[in-house]
Structure formats: C-alpha cells, structure tokens
PDB file of C-alpha atoms in Angstrom:
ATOM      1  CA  UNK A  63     119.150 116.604 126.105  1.00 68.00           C
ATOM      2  CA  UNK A  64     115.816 117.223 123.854  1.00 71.00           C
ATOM      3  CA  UNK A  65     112.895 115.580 126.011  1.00 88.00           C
ATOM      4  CA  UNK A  66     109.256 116.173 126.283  1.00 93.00           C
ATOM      5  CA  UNK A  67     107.492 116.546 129.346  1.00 95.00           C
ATOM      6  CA  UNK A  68     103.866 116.739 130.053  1.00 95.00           C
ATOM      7  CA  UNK A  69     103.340 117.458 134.123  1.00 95.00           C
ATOM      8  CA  UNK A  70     100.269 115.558 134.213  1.00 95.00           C
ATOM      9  CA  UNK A  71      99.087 111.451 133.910  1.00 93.00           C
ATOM     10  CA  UNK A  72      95.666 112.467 134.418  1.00 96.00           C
ATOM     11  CA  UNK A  73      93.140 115.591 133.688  1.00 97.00           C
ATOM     12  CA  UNK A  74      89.388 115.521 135.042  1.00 97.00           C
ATOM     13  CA  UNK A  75      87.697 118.567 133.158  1.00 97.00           C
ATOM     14  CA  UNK A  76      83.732 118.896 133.283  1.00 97.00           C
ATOM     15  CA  UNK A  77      81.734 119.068 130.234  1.00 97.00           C
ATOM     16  CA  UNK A  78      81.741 122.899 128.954  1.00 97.00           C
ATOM     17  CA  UNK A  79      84.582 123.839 130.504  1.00 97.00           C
ATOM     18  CA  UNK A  80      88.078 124.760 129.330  1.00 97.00           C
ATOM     19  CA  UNK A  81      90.865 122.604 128.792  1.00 97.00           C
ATOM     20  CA  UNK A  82      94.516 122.753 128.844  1.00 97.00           C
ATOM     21  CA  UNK A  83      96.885 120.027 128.524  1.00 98.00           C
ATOM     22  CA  UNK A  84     100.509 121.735 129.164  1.00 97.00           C
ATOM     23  CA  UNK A  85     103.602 120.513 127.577  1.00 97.00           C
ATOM     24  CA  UNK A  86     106.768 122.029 128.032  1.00 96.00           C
ATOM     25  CA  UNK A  87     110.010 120.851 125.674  1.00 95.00           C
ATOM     26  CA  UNK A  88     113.769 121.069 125.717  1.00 92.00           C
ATOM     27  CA  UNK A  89     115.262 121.395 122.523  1.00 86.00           C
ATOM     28  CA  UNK A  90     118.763 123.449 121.421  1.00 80.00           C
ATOM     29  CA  UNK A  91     117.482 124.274 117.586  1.00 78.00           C
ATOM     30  CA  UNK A  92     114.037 125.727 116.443  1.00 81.00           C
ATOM     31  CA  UNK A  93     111.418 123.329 117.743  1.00 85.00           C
ATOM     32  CA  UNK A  94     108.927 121.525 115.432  1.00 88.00           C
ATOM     33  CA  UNK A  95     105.989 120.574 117.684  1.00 91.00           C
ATOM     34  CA  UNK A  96     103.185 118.339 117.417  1.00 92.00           C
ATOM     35  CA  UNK A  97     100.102 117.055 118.799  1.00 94.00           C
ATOM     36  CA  UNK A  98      99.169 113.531 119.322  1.00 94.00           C
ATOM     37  CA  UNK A  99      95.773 111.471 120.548  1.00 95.00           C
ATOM     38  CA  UNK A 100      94.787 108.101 121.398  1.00 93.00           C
ATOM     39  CA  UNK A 101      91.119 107.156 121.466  1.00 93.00           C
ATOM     40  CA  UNK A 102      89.857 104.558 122.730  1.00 90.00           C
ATOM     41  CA  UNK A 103      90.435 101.378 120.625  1.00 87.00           C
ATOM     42  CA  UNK A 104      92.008 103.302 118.251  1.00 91.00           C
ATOM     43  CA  UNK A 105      95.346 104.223 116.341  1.00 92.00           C
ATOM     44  CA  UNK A 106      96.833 107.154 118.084  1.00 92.00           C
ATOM     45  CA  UNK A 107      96.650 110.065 115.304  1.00 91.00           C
ATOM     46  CA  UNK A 108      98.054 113.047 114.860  1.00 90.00           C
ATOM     47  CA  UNK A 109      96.073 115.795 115.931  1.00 92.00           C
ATOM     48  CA  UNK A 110      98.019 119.665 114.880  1.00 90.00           C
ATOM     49  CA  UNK A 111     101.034 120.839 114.398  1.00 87.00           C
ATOM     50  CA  UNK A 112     102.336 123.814 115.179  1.00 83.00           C
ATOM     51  CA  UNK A 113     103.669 124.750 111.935  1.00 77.00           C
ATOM     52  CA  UNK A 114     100.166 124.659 110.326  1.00 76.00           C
ATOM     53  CA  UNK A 115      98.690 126.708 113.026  1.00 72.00           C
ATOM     54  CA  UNK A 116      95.502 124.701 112.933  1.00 76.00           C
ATOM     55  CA  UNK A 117      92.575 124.454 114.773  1.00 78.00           C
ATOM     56  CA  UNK A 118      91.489 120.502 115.105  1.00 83.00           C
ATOM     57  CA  UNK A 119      88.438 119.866 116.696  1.00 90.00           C
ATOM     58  CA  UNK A 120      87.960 123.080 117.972  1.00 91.00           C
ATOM     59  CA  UNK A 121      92.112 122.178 120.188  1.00 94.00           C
ATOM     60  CA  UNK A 122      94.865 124.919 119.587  1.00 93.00           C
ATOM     61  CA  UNK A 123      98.271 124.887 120.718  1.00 93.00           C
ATOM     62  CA  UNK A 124     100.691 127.598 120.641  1.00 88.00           C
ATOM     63  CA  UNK A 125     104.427 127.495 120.618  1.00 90.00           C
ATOM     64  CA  UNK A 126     105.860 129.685 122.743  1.00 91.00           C
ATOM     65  CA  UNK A 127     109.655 129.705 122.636  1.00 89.00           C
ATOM     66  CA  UNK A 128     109.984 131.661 125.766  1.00 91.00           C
ATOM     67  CA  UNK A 129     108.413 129.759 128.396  1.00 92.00           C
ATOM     68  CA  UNK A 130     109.615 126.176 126.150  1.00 93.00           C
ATOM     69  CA  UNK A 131     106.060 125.339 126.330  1.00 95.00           C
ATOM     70  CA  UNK A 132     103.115 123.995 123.656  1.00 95.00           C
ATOM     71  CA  UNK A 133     100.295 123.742 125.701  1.00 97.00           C
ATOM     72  CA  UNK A 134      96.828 122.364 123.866  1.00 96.00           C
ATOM     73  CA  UNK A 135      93.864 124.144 124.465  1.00 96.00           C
ATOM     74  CA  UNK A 136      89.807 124.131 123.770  1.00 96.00           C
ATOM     75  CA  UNK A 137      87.537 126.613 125.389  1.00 96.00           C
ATOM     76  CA  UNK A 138      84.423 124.205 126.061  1.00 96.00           C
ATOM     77  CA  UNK A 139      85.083 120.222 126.835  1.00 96.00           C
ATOM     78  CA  UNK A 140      83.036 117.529 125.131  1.00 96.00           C
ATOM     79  CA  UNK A 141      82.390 114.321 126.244  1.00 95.00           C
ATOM     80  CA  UNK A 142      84.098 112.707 122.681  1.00 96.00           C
ATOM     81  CA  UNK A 143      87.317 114.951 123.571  1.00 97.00           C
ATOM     82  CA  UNK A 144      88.318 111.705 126.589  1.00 97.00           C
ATOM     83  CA  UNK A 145      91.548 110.732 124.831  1.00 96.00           C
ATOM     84  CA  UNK A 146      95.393 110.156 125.570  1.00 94.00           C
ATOM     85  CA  UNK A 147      97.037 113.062 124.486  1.00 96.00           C
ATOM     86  CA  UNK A 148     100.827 113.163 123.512  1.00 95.00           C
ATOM     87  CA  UNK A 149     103.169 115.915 122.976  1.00 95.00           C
ATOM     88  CA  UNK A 150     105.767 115.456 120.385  1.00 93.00           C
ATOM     89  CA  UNK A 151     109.291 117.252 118.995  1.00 90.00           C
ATOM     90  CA  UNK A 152     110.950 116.228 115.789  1.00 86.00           C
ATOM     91  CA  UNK A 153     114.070 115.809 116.309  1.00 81.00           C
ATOM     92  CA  UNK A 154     116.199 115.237 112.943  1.00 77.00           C
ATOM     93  CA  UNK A 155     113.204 113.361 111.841  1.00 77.00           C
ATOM     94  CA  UNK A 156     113.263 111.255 115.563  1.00 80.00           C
ATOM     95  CA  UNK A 157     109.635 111.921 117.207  1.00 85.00           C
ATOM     96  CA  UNK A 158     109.868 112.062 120.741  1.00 87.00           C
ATOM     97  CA  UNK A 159     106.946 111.769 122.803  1.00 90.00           C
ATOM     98  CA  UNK A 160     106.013 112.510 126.064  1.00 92.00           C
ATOM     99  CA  UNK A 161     104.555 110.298 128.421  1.00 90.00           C
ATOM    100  CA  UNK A 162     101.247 111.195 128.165  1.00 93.00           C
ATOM    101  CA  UNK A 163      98.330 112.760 129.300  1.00 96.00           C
ATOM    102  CA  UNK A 164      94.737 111.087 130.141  1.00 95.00           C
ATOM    103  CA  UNK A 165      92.397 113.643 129.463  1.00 97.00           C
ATOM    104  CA  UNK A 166      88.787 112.477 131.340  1.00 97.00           C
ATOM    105  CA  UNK A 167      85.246 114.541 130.879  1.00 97.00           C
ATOM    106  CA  UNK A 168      82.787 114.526 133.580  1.00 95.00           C
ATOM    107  CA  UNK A 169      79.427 114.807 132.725  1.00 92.00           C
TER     108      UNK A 169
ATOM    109  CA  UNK B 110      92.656 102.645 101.497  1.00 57.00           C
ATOM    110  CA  UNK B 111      94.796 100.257 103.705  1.00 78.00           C
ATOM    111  CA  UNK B 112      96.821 101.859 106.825  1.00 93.00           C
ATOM    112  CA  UNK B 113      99.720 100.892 108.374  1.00 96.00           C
ATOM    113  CA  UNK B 114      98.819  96.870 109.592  1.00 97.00           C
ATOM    114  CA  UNK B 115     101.004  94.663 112.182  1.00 98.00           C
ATOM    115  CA  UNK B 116     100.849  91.113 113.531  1.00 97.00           C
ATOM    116  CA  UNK B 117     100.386  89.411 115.827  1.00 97.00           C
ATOM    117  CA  UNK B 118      98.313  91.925 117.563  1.00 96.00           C
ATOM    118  CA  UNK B 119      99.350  89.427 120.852  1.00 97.00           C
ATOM    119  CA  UNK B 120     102.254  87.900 121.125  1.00 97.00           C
ATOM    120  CA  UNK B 121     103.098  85.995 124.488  1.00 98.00           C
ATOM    121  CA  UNK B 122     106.499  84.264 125.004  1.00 97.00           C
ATOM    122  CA  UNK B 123     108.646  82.586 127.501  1.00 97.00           C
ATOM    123  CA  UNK B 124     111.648  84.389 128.808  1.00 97.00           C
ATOM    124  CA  UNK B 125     114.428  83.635 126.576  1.00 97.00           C
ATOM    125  CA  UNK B 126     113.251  83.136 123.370  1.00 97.00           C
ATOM    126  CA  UNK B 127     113.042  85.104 120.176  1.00 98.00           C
ATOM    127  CA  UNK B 128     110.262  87.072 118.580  1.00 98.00           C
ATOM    128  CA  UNK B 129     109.436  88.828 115.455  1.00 98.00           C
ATOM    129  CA  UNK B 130     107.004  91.452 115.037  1.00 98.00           C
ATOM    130  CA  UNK B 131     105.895  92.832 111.617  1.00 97.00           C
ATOM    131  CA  UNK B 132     104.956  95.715 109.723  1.00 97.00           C
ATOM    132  CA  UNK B 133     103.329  96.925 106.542  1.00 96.00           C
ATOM    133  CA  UNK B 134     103.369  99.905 105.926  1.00 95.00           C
ATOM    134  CA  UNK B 135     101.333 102.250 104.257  1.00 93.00           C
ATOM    135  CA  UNK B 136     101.986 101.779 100.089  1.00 91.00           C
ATOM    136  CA  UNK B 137     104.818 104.611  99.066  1.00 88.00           C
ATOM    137  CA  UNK B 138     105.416 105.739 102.245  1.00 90.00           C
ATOM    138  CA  UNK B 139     109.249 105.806 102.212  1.00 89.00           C
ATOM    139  CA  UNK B 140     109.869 106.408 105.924  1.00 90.00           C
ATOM    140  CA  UNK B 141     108.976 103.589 108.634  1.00 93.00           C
ATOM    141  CA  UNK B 142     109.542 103.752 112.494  1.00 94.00           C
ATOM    142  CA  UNK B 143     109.760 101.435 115.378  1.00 96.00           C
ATOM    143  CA  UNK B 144     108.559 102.308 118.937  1.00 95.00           C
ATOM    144  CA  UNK B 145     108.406 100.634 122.421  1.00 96.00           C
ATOM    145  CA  UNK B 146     105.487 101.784 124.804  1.00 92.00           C
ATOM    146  CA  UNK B 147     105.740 100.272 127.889  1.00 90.00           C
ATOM    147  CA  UNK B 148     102.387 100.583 130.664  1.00 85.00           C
ATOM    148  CA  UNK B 149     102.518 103.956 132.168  1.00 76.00           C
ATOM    149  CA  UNK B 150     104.806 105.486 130.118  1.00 80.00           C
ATOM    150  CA  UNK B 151     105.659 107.272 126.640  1.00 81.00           C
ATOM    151  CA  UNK B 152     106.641 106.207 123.319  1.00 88.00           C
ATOM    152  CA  UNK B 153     110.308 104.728 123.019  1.00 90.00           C
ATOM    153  CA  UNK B 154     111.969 105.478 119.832  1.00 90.00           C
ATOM    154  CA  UNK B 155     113.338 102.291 118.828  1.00 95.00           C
ATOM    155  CA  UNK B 156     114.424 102.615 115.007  1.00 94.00           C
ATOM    156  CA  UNK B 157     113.947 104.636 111.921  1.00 91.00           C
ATOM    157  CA  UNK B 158     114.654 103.674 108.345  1.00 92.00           C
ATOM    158  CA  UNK B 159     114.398 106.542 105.237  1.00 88.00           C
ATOM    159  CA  UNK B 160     114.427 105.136 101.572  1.00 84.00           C
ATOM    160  CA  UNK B 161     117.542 103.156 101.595  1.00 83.00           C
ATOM    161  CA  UNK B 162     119.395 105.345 103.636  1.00 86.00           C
ATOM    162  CA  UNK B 163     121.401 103.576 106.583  1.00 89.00           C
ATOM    163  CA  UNK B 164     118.663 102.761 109.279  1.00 91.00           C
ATOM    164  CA  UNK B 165     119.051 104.851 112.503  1.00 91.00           C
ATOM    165  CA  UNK B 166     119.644 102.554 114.844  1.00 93.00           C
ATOM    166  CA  UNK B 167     120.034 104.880 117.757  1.00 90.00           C
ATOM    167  CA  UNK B 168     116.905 103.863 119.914  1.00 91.00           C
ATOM    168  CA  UNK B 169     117.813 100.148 120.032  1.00 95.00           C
ATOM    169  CA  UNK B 170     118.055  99.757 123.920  1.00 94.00           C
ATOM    170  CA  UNK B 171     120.527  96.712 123.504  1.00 94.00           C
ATOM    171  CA  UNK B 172     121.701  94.671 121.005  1.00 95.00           C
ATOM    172  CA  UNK B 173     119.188  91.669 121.490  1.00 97.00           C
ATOM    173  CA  UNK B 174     116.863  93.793 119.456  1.00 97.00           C
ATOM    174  CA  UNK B 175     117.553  94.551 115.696  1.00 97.00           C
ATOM    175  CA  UNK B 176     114.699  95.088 112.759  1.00 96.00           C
ATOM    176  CA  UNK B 177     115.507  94.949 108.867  1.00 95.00           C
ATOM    177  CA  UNK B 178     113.135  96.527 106.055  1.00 94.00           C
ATOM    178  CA  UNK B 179     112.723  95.049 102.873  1.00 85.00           C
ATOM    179  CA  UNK B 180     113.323  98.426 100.396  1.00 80.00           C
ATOM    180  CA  UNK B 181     110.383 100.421 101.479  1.00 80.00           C
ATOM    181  CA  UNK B 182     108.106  97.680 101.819  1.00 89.00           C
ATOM    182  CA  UNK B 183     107.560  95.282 104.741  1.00 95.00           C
ATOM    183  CA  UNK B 184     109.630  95.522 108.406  1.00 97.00           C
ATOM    184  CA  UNK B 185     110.593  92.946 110.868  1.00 97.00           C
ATOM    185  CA  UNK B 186     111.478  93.945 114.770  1.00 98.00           C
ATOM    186  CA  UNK B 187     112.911  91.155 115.953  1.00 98.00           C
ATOM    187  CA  UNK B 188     113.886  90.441 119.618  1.00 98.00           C
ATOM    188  CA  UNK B 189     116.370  88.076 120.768  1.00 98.00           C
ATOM    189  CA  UNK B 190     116.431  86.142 123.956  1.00 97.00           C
ATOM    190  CA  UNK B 191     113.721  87.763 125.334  1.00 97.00           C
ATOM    191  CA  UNK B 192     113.478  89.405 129.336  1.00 97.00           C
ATOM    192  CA  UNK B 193     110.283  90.512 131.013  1.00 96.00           C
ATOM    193  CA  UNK B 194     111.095  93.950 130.798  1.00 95.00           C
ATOM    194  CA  UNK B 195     110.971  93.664 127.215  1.00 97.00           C
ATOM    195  CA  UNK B 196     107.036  93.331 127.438  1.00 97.00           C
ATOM    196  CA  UNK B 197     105.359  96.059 126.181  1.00 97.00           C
ATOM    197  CA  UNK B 198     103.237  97.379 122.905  1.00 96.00           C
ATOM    198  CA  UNK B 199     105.243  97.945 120.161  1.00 98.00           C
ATOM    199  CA  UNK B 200     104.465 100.330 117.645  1.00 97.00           C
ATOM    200  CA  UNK B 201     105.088 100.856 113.778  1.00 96.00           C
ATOM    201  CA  UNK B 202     104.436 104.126 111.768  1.00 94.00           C
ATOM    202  CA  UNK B 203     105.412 105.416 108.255  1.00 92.00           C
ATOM    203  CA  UNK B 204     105.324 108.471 106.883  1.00 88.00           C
ATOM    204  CA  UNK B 205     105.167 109.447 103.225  1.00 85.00           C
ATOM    205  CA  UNK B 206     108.435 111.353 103.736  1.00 73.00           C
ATOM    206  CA  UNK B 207     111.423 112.255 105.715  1.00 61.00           C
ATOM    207  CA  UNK B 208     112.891 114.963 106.373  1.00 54.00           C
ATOM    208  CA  UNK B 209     109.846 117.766 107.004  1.00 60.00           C
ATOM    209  CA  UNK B 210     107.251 115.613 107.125  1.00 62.00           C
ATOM    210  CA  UNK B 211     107.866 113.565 109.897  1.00 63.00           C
ATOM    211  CA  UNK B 212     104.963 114.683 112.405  1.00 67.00           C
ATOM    212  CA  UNK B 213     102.632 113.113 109.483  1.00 79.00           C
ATOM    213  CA  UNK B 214     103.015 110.003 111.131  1.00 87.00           C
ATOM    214  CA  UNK B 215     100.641 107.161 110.019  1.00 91.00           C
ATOM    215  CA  UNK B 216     100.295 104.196 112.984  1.00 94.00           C
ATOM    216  CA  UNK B 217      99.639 100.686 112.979  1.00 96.00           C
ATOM    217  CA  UNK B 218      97.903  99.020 115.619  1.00 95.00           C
ATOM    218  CA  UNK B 219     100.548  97.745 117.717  1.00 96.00           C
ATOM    219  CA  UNK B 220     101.770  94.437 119.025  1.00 97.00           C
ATOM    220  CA  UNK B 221     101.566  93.475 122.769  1.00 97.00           C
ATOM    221  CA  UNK B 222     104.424  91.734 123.902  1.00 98.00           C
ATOM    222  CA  UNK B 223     103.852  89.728 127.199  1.00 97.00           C
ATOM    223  CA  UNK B 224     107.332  87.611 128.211  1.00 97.00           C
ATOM    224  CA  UNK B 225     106.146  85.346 130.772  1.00 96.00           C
TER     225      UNK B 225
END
C-alpha cells in the first residue's frame, strides 16, 4: 500500500541550528513528492516539490529512491520556520499526507 | 484575488443528524478535493472530482457521507446521521488542474465538525 510516514509528532530545534524533518514513503511507481506547512492561523500551503528542485525559504528536500525517503532540510533554524509540516505523494492525482510533524524553535 | 472559502468555519451538531459543509473554490480551478483531519492525525482523503469526470469516490469512509459539485463551481460534503467520530476539520482544496498538477493544491480554511 502507498502511505506516508513521518517518524516524528514533534521537533524542538534551537535557533541557528539545522533542521531535518524525515519522511520516508511507500509507493510501487515513480514517486511525485511534496512538501506541505501549516502556520499558525493559517491555510496549510504548499511549500516544494520535488520535481522543481526548489529551495523555499531557504528548506530543501531531496528524493532519494533508495532509502524511500524525502527528508526536508535548512541549515540554520529561524524562529518564523515553527510550523506543521506535512509530507505528501501523488498518487493518480490522490494526495496523501502524512500525519504530521510539529516543528518548534527555541530561542 | 479570492482563495478557496468554506462555511461554516464551526459547525456543532447532535449525534444523528445531518450536515452540509461547503466549498468555493478558487475561479477555473477544475479540480476540487475533500479531506478529513481528525486531532492528532493526518489528512484523510475523502473525495476528488476532475472537470466532469466521474468523482472518485474512493476515500468516502462509509456511505453516510457523499458530496456533489455543481460543474466546476461550488461543492457540498454532506454527512448523514452523524457519530462522534465523525468530528473533525474538514478540508477543501482545488487545483487549477489534474493530472500533473496536483501538488499545486490551493486550501480553504476548513470546517470544524464537533458531534456532541
């Protein structure tokens, strides 16, 4: 079965330092991977995709099909970056989500 | 411009009775989708409808829940008989496309479902 799963509810990162959020996926085809955050109060957004090999906000992710995993990165946390973050497949135009990460940056 | 709006934004009803949620989507877009978050966990996939291609109905956890979309405008989840474990927040997005384009998912808001 295609699922999503992201290991961690909850990441406490200090200010400066690096982040990862992991995300590892299940899927039998090739794997179109996204992105997803959830400030507070707000709509949750889409943040990259891997196709577009962006860099959003100073996050990358990179797919790699070995290891089944499209962990988000950023070298040096900021305080704005506290968010929900959600990993994502398409799957025959069905997004499915994982459950979720909290990402939280100490002063 | 205008995003993706849906009422109520609170909905609270008594076990056993129906609810409808709504959705407007974004002007154009031609793809709309449905999803159930319940606390603590991820999104649901409920129900996607492309253009006026047959809805895919394969998210629908039971069939007391069942939505309908007017062409490519407006979108009604509706709920049947409600339970408690039907409370949640339940999401709408479009996107301008299908096939391709999904991950450029547009979101509404949500509506919170409480079934007391």
């Amino acid at each position: 079965a295609q699922r999503v799963t992201q290991p961690e509810k909850l990441l406490s990162v200090f200010k400066g330092a690096p982040v990862e959020l992991k995300c590892n996926y299940s899927y039998s085809g090739s794997p179109e991977l996204f992105w997803y955050v959830q400030y507070s109060r707000q709509r949750l957004q889409l943040l990259l995709r891997h196709i577009s090999r962006e860099s959003i906000k100073g996050f990358t992710a990179d797919l790699n099909k070995g290891e089944t995993s499209f962990h988000l990165k950023k070298p040096f946390a900021q305080e704005e970056d506290s968010a929900m973050y959600y990993c994502a497949l398409n799957r025959d135009d069905k997004i499915i989500f994982g459950k979720g990460t909290r990402l939280h940056i100490l002063p | 411009g205008a995003g993706v709006s849906q009422s109520p934004s609170n909905k609270v009803t008594e076990k056993g009775k129906d609810v409808e949620l709504r959705c407007d989507p974004i002007s154009g877009h031609t793809a709309l989708y449905w999803y159930r978050q319940r606390l603590g966990q991820g999104l649901e996939f409920l129900i996607y409808f492309q253009g006026n291609s047959a809805p895919d109905k394969s998210g629908l956890p039971s069939d007391r829940f069942s939505a309908e979309r007017t062409g490519e405008s407006v979108s009604t989840l509706t709920i049947q008989r409600t339970q408690q474990e039907d409370s949640a927040v339940y999401l709408c997005a479009s996107s301008p496309h299908g096939l391709g384009a999904a991950g450029e998912q547009y979101f509404g808001p949500g509506t919170r479902l409480t079934v007391t």
